[in-house]
Amino acid sequence: MTDSTHTATAATRAAYPLRRILVLIAAFAAPLIGYGQMAMGVGMTPAEFAAQGDDTLRVASFAFTIWAVIYGWIAVYAVYQALPTTTETESLRRLGWPSFVAFAGIGLWVVASAANAQGASVAIIFASLLVLLMPLVQNAKLFWSDSIRRRALIAWPLALLAGWLTIASIVNLLTVMTSQDLIAKGTGPLWSLGAIGLAALVALFVTARTRLWTYPVPIAWGLIGVFFAGRTDGNDLQAFAALGAAILIVISTTLILSRKDQA
C-alpha cells in the first residue's frame, strides 16, 4: 500500500466517528425543530403553510401522523449506527452522509415553511428526497445482501422517509404553484390527477428496483389522505383516483415482493 493510499484510508476511517455523531444529532434535531416550532408558535405552522395553496391537492391532516413513525424509526437507525459496537458496513458507508443531509433537510424545511419561504421549501424537500433516494436505488442489491436485522436498522427506516418525502415533495410543489397562481384557472384537476399518477409511477418504479417495502407504504398512506381530503372537499374524481392509485401500489408491491428472484 502506498503512502497516499494509506493516508486516504486513514482519513476515511477518521471521518466515520464524525459522520456517525452528525447523523445522530441531525436525527434528533429534526423532530425537536418540528414539534418545538409548533409548540412555541414561531412563524407559520406546516398546516398554515399548506393552507395557502392546497386547493389543487390536499392531504387530510391525519396522514401526517406518520411522522411519529418516521421520527421514531430514524432515531433507532441513528442510535444503532452511532454505537461503538456497530460494524462499519458498506450499507452504512453508502447511506451515512445522505441520511445526514436528508435529516438536516427535513429540519430546515420546517424553518423555511415557518418563514413562508416557499421557493426554499420546494428546493429543500426535493434535495432531501433525491440525496436519499439515489443511493437507495443505486445500491439496492447491496441492501438485499444484508441480514433482515440490518435492513430493519438501516435501509428500511431511510426508505420510509424517502417514500414520504416523495409524495410530500409533489404536494409541496403543487401547494407553492397554487399559492403563487402558477396553475391556470380550471386546470387544477389535471394537475392533481397528474400528481397522483406521478406518485404512483415513482412508487412502483423505485419499489421494483429496490424491493424495499417501506418505500411505497408512506406513498400509499399519503394517497389515502388525499382520498379522504377529496371526499371532504367534494372532489370525488381526485379522491377516487388517489384511492385507486393507493390500491394499485399495495397490490403491485405485494406482487413485486413475492417474486422468487429477490436475492
PDB file of C-alpha atoms in Angstrom, residues 38 54 67 95 119 146 190 195 198 218-219 246 263:
ATOM      1  CA  MET A  38     -45.342  24.286  16.627  1.00  0.00           C
ATOM      2  CA  ASP A  54     -53.999  23.391  -1.043  1.00  0.00           C
ATOM      3  CA  TRP A  67     -44.121  11.495  11.091  1.00  0.00           C
ATOM      4  CA  LEU A  95     -26.152   5.819   3.267  1.00  0.00           C
ATOM      5  CA  GLY A 119     -39.278  28.545  -3.054  1.00  0.00           C
ATOM      6  CA  ASP A 146     -27.678  -7.528   4.357  1.00  0.00           C
ATOM      7  CA  LEU A 190     -55.486  17.958 -14.338  1.00  0.00           C
ATOM      8  CA  ALA A 195     -49.517  14.412  -9.444  1.00  0.00           C
ATOM      9  CA  LEU A 198     -46.678  10.537 -10.897  1.00  0.00           C
ATOM     10  CA  PRO A 218     -45.994   6.053   3.039  1.00  0.00           C
ATOM     11  CA  ILE A 219     -46.861   6.962  -0.563  1.00  0.00           C
ATOM     12  CA  ALA A 246     -53.085   3.553  -3.404  1.00  0.00           C
ATOM     13  CA  ALA A 263     -31.831 -12.004  -3.526  1.00  0.00           C
TER      14      ALA A 263
END
